[in-house]
CSV table of C-alpha atoms in Angstrom, one decimal:
chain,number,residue,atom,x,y,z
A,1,UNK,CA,14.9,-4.1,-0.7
A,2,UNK,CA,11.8,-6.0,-1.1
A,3,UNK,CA,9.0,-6.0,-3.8
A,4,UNK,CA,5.4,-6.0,-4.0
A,5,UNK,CA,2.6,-5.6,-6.8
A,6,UNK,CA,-0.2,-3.8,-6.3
A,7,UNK,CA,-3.5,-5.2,-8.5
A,8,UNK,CA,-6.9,-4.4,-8.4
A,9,UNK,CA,-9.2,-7.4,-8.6
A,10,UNK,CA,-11.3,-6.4,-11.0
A,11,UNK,CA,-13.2,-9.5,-13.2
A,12,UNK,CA,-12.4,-12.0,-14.1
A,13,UNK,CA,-10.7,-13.1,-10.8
A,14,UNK,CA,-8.8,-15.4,-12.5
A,15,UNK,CA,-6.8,-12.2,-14.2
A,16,UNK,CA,-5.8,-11.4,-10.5
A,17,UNK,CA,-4.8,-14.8,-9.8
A,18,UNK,CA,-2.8,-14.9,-13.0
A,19,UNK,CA,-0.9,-11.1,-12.4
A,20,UNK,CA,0.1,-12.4,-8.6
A,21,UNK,CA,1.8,-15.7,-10.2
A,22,UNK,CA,3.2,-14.2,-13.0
A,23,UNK,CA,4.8,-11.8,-9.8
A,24,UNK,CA,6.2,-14.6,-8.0
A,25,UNK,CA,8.3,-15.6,-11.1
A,26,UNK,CA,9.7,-12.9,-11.4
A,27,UNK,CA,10.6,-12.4,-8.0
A,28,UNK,CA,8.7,-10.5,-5.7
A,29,UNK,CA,8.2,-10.5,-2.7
A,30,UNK,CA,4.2,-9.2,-2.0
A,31,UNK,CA,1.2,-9.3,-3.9
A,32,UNK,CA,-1.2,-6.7,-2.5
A,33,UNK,CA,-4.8,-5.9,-4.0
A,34,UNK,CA,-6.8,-2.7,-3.1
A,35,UNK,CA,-10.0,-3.4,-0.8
A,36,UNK,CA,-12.9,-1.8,-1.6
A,37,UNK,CA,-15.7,-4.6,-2.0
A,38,UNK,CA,-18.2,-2.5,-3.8
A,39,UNK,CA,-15.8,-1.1,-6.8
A,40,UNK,CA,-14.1,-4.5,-6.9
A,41,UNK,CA,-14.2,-7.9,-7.0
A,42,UNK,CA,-14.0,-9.3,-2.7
A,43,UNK,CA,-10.0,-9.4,-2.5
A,44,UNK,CA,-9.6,-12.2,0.4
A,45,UNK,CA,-11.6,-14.7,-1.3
A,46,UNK,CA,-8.8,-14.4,-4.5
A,47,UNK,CA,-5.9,-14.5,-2.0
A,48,UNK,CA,-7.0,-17.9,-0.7
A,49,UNK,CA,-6.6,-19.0,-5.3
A,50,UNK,CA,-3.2,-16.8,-5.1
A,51,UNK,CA,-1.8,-18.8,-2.1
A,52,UNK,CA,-3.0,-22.3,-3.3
A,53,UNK,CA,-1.6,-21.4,-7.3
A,54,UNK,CA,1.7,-20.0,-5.6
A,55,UNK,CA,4.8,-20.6,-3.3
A,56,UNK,CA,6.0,-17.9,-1.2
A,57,UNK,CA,4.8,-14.7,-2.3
A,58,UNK,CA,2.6,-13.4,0.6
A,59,UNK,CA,-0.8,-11.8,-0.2
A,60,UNK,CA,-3.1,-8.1,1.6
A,61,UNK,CA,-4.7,-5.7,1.2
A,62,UNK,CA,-3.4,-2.1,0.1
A,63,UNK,CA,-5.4,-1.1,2.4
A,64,UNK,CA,-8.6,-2.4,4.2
A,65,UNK,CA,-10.1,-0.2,7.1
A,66,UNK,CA,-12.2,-0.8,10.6
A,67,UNK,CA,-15.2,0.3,9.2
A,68,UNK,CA,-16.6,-2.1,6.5
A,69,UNK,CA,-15.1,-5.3,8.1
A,70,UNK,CA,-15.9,-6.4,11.5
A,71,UNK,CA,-12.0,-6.3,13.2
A,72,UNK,CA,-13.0,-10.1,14.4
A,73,UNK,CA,-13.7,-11.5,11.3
A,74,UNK,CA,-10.8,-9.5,9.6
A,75,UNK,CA,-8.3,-11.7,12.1
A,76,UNK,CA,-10.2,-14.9,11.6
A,77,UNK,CA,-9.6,-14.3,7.6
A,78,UNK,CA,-5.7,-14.6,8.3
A,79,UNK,CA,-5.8,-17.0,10.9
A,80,UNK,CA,-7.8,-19.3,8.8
A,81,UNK,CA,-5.2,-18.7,5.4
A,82,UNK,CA,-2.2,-18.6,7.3
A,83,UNK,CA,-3.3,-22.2,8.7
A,84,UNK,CA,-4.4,-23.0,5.3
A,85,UNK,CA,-0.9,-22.2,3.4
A,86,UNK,CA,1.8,-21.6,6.2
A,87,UNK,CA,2.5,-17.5,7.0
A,88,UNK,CA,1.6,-16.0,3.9
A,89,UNK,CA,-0.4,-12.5,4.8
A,90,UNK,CA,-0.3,-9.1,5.6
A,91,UNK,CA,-2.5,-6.6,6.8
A,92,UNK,CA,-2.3,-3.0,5.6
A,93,UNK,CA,-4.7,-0.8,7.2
A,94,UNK,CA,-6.1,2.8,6.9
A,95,UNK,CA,-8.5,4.9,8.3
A,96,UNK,CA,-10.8,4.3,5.6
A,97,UNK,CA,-10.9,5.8,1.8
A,98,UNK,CA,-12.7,4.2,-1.3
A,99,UNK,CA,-14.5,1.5,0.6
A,100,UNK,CA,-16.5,4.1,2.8
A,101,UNK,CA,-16.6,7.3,1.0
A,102,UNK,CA,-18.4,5.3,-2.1
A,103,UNK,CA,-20.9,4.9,0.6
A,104,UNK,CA,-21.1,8.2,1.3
A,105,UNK,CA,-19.5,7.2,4.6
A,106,UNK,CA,-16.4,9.0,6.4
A,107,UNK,CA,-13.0,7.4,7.5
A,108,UNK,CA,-12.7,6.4,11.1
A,109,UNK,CA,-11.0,8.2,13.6
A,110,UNK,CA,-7.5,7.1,14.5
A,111,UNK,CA,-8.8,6.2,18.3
A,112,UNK,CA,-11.0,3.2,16.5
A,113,UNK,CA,-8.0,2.5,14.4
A,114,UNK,CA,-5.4,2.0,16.9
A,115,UNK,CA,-7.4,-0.4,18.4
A,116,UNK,CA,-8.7,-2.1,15.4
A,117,UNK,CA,-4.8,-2.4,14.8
A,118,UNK,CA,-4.3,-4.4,18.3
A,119,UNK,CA,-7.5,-6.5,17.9
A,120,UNK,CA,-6.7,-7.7,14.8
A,121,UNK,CA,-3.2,-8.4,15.3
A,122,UNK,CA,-3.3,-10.3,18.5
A,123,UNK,CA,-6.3,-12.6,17.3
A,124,UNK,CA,-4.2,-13.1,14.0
A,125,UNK,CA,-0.9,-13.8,16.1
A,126,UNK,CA,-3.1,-16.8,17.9
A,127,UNK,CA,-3.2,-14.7,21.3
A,128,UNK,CA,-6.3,-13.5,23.3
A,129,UNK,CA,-7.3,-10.1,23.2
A,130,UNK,CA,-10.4,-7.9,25.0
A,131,UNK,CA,-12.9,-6.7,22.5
A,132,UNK,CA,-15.9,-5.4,23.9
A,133,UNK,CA,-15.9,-6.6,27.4
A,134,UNK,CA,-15.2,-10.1,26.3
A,135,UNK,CA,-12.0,-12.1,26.4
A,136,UNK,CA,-11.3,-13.7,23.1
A,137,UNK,CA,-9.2,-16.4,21.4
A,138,UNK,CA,-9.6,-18.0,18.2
A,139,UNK,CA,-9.2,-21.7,20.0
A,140,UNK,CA,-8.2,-23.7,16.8
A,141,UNK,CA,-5.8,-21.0,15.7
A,142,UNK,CA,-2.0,-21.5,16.8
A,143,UNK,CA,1.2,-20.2,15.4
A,144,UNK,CA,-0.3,-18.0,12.9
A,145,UNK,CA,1.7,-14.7,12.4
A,146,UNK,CA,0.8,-11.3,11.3
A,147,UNK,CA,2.3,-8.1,11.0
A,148,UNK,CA,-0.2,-5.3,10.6
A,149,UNK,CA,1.4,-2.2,8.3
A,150,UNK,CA,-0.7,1.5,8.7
A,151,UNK,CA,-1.1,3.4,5.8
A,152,UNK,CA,-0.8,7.4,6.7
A,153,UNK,CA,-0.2,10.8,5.8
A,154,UNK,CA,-0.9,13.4,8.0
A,155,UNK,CA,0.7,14.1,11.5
A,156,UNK,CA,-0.9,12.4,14.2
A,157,UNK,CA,-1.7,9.7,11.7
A,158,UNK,CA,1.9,9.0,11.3
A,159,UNK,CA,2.1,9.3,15.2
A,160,UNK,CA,-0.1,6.6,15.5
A,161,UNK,CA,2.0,4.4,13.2
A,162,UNK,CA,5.1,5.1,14.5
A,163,UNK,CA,3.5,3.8,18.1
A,164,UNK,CA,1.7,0.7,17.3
A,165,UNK,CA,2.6,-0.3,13.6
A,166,UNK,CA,4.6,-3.2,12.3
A,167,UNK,CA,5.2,-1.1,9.2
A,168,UNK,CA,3.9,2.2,7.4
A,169,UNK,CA,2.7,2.0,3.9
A,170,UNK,CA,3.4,5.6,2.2
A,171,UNK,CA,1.3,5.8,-1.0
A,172,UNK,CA,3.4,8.0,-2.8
A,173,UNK,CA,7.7,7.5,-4.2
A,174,UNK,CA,8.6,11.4,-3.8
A,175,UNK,CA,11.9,11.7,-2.1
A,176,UNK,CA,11.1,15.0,-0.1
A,177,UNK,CA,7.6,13.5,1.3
A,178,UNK,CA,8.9,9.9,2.0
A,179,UNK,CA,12.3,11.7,4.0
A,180,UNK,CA,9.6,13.7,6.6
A,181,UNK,CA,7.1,10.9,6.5
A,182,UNK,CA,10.1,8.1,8.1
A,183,UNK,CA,11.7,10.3,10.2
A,184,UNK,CA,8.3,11.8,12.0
A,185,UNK,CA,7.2,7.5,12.2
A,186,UNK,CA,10.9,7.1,14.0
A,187,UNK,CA,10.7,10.0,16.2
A,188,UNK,CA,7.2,8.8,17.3
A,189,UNK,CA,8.6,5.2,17.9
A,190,UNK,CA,11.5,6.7,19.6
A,191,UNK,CA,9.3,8.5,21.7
A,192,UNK,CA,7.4,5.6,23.4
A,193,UNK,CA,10.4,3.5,23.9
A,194,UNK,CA,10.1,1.6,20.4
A,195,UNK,CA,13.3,0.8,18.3
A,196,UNK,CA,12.6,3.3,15.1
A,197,UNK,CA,14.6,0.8,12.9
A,198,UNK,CA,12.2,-2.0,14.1
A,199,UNK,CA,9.2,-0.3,12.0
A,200,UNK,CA,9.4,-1.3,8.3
A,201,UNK,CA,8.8,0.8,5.5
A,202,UNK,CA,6.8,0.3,2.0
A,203,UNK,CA,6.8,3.1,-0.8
A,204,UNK,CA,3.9,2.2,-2.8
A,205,UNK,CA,3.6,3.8,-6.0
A,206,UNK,CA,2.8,3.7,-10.1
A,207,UNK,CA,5.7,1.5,-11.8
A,208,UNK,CA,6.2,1.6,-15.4
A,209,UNK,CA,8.9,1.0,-17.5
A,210,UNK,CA,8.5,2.5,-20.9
A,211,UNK,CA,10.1,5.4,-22.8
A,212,UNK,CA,6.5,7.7,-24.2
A,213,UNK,CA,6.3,9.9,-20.9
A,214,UNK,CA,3.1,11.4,-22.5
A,215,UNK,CA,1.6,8.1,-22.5
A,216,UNK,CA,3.1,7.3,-19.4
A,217,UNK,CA,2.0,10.1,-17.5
A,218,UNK,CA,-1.9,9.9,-18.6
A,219,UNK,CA,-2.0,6.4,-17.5
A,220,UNK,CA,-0.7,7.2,-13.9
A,221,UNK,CA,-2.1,10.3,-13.6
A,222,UNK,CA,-4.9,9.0,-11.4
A,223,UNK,CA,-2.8,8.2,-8.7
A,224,UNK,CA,-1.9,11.9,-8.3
A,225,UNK,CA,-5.9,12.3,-8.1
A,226,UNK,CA,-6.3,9.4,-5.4
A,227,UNK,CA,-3.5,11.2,-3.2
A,228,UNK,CA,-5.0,14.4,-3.4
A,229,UNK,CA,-7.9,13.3,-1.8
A,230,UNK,CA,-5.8,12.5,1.7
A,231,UNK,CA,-4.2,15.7,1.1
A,232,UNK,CA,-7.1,17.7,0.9
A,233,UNK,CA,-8.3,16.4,4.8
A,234,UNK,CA,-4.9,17.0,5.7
A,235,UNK,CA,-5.1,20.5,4.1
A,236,UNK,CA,-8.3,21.2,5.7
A,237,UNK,CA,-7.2,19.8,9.5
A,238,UNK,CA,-3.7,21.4,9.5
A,239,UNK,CA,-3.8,24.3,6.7
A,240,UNK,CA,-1.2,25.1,4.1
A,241,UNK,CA,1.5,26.4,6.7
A,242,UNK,CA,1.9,23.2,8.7
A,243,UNK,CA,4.7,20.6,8.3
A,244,UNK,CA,3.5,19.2,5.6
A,245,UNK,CA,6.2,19.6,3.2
A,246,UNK,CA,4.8,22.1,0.1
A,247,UNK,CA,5.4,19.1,-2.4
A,248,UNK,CA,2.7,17.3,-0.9
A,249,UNK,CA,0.2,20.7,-0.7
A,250,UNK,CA,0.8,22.4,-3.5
A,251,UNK,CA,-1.2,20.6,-6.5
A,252,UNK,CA,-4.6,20.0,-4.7
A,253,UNK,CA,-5.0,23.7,-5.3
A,254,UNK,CA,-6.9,22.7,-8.5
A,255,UNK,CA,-8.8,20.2,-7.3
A,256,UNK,CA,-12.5,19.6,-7.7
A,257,UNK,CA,-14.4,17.4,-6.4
A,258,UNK,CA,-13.9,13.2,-7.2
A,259,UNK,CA,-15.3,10.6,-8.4
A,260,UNK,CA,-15.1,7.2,-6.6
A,261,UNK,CA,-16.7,5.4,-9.3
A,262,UNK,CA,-13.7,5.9,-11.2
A,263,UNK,CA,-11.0,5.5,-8.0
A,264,UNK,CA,-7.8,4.2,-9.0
A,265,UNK,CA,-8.4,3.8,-12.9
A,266,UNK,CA,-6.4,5.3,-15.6
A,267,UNK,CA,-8.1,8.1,-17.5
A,268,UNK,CA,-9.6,9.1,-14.2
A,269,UNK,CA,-12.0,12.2,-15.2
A,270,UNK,CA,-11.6,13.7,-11.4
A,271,UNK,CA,-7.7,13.7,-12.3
A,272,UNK,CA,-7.0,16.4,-14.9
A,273,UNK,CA,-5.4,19.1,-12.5
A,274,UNK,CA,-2.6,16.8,-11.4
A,275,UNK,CA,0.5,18.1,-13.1
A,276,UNK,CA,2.9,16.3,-14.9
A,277,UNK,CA,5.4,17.2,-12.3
A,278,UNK,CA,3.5,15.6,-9.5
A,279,UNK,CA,3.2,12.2,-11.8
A,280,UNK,CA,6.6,12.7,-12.5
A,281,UNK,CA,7.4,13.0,-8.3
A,282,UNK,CA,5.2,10.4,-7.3
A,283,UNK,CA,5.7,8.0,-9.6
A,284,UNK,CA,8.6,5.8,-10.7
A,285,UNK,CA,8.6,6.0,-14.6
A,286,UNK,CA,10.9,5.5,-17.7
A,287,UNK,CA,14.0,2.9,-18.1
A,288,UNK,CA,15.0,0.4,-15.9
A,289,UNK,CA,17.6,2.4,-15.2
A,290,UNK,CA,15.6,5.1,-14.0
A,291,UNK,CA,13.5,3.3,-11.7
A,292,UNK,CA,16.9,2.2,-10.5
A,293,UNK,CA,18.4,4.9,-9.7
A,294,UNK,CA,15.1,6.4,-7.8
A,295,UNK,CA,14.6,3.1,-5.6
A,296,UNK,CA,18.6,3.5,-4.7
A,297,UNK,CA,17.8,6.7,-3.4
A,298,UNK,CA,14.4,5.5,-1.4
A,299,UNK,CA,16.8,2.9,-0.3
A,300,UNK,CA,18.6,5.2,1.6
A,301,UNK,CA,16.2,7.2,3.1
A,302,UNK,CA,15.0,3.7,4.8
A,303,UNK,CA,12.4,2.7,2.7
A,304,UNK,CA,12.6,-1.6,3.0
A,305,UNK,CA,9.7,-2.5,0.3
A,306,UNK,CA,8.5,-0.9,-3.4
A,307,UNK,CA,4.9,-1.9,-4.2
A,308,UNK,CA,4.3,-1.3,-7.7
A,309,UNK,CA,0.8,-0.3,-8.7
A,310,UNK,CA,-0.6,-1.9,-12.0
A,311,UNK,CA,-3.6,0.0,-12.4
A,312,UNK,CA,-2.2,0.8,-16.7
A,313,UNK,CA,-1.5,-1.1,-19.9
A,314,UNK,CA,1.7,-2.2,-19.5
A,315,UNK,CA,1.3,-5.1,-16.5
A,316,UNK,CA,3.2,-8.2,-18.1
A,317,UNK,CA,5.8,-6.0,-19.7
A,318,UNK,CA,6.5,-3.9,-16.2
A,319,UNK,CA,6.7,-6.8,-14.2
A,320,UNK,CA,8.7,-8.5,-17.0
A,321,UNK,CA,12.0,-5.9,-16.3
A,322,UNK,CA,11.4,-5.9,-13.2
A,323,UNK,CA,12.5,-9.3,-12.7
A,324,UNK,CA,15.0,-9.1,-15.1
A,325,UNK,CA,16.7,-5.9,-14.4
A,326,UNK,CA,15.4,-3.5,-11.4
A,327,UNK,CA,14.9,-6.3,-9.1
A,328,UNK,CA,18.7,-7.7,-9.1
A,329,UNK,CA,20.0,-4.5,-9.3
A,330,UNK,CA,18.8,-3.9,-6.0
A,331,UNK,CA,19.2,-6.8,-4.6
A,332,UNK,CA,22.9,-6.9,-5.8
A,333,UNK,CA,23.1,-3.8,-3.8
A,334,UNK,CA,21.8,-4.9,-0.5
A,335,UNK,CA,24.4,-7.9,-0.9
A,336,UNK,CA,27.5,-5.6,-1.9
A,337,UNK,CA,26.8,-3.8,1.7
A,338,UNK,CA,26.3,-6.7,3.8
């Protein structure tokens, strides 16, 4: 299994900068930074400090979306770091959440995704692509690589990922969701002739290793408010009797109304009807050894990647045990099968 932090690039930048190295050292595998240019600081300018300050780690966005970046430029961005500092990105990519509903705007549909998804991969993977009428090539771009990883939740979301994504980013560690969430992305693959196991798969949730679950939960419980706003489209598109699993449902029933100002910061307002159950669920909280023992299980259900949110008060402490303890511990356990 892979590992990935998630940061926010709030000021000052160099903060950011200093979260994604202190990552590296203690062994993982991703730095990822949300992408909402209003609410934070503009995330591919810090990658280019992150890649020139680090060695391997690679660096995206978690996620960005076709609608507030023009797909062209998008592609150019990698192109132009990967040149810079040898294959070091990723792109995750949604539909569209913080970075247009602050704007009062709407997420796209998944027709302009899909083919946001091929524009931007094949201009990032040096390779010519149509984009409205023309025939285009970055011309001083050669060798650069790109995988391009969809962020979804509801059915024909997941469809779409299953058909045309290099990996699918769930935003959420419950066992029960993240079981139907692969397996409908595999069927979907399998279904238009793609190997299912070719598709990777990245759990992205909360991590924090402490032993105060009151404390804990309050400074996670945002992420149970962020979720439940995909939830509620998919609640509204599908209804509560689809195949959503119940775990995912469920909680939104208390839900009013959100704040975007506050999106993705603990002591979220907009957040107070998310049980502790659902932090508990979604989450990965407590010891080491219980954060083990849940990543073992995503493990087997296919998941290839955690990325740790650090949206809390315990950054340098988290990542700390996790490159002392978690991260080995799975590790040892890829190498036992092999």
């Amino acid at each position: 299994m892979e590992f990935g932090a998630v940061l926010q690039t709030n000021p000052p930048a160099s903060r950011t900068v200093y979260l994604a190295k202190l990552a590296e050292q203690h062994g993982f595998d991703y730095a990822w930074t949300f992408d909402s240019h209003l609410l934070w600081q503009e995330p591919y300018v810090i990658y280019s400090q992150i890649l020139a300050e680090t060695h391997r780690i690679k660096v995206g966005p978690m996620v960005t979306n076709p609608a507030t970046r023009d797909w062209t430029v998008t592609a150019s961005i990698y192109a132009t770091l990967n040149e810079m500092y040898g294959n070091r990105t990723i792109c995750g990519i949604g539909r569209g959440d913080s970075a247009v509903r602050v704007t009062n705007g709407a997420p796209t549909t998944l027709k302009t995704l899909r083919e946001s998804i091929h524009v931007i991969r094949e201009l990032a993977n040096s390779r010519s692509v149509e984009y409205n009428g023309a025939q285009l090539r970055f011309p001083w771009s050669v060798g650069s690589e790109l995988e391009v990883w969809v962020a979804a939740y509801g059915p024909l979301a997941l469809k779409l990922t299953g058909e045309v994504g290099d990996g699918f980013i769930l935003q959420m560690a419950d066992l029960d969701v993240a079981e139907w969430m692969i397996a409908t992305v595999r069927a979907a693959a399998e279904n238009v002739g793609r190997d299912p196991l070719s598709i990777k798969f990245c759990v992205a949730a909360p991590m924090y290793i402490g032993e105060d679950w009151d404390h804990m939960r309050n400074q996670n419980r945002w992420f149970g408010g962020m979720v439940g706003n995909h939830v509620a489209d998919i609640v509204a598109k599908y209804g509560e009797g689809s195949a959503v699993p119940k775990a995912l449902t469920d909680y939104i029933k208390g839900r009013e109304g959100y704040d975007y100002n506050e999106h993705g910061r603990a002591g979220n307002s907009h957040a107070e009807f998310v049980p502790d159950e659902i932090v508990d669920r979604f989450c990965l909280l407590g010891s080491a050894d219980q954060h083990i023992e849940k990543l073992k299980a995503l493990r087997e259900l296919g998941v290839d990647q955690f990325a740790g949110y650090l949206q809390h008060d315990n950054k340098e402490e988290t990542l700390r045990v996790y490159g002392e303890t978690v991260i080995p511990a799975l590790r040892d356990q890829i190498t036992a099968k092999v």
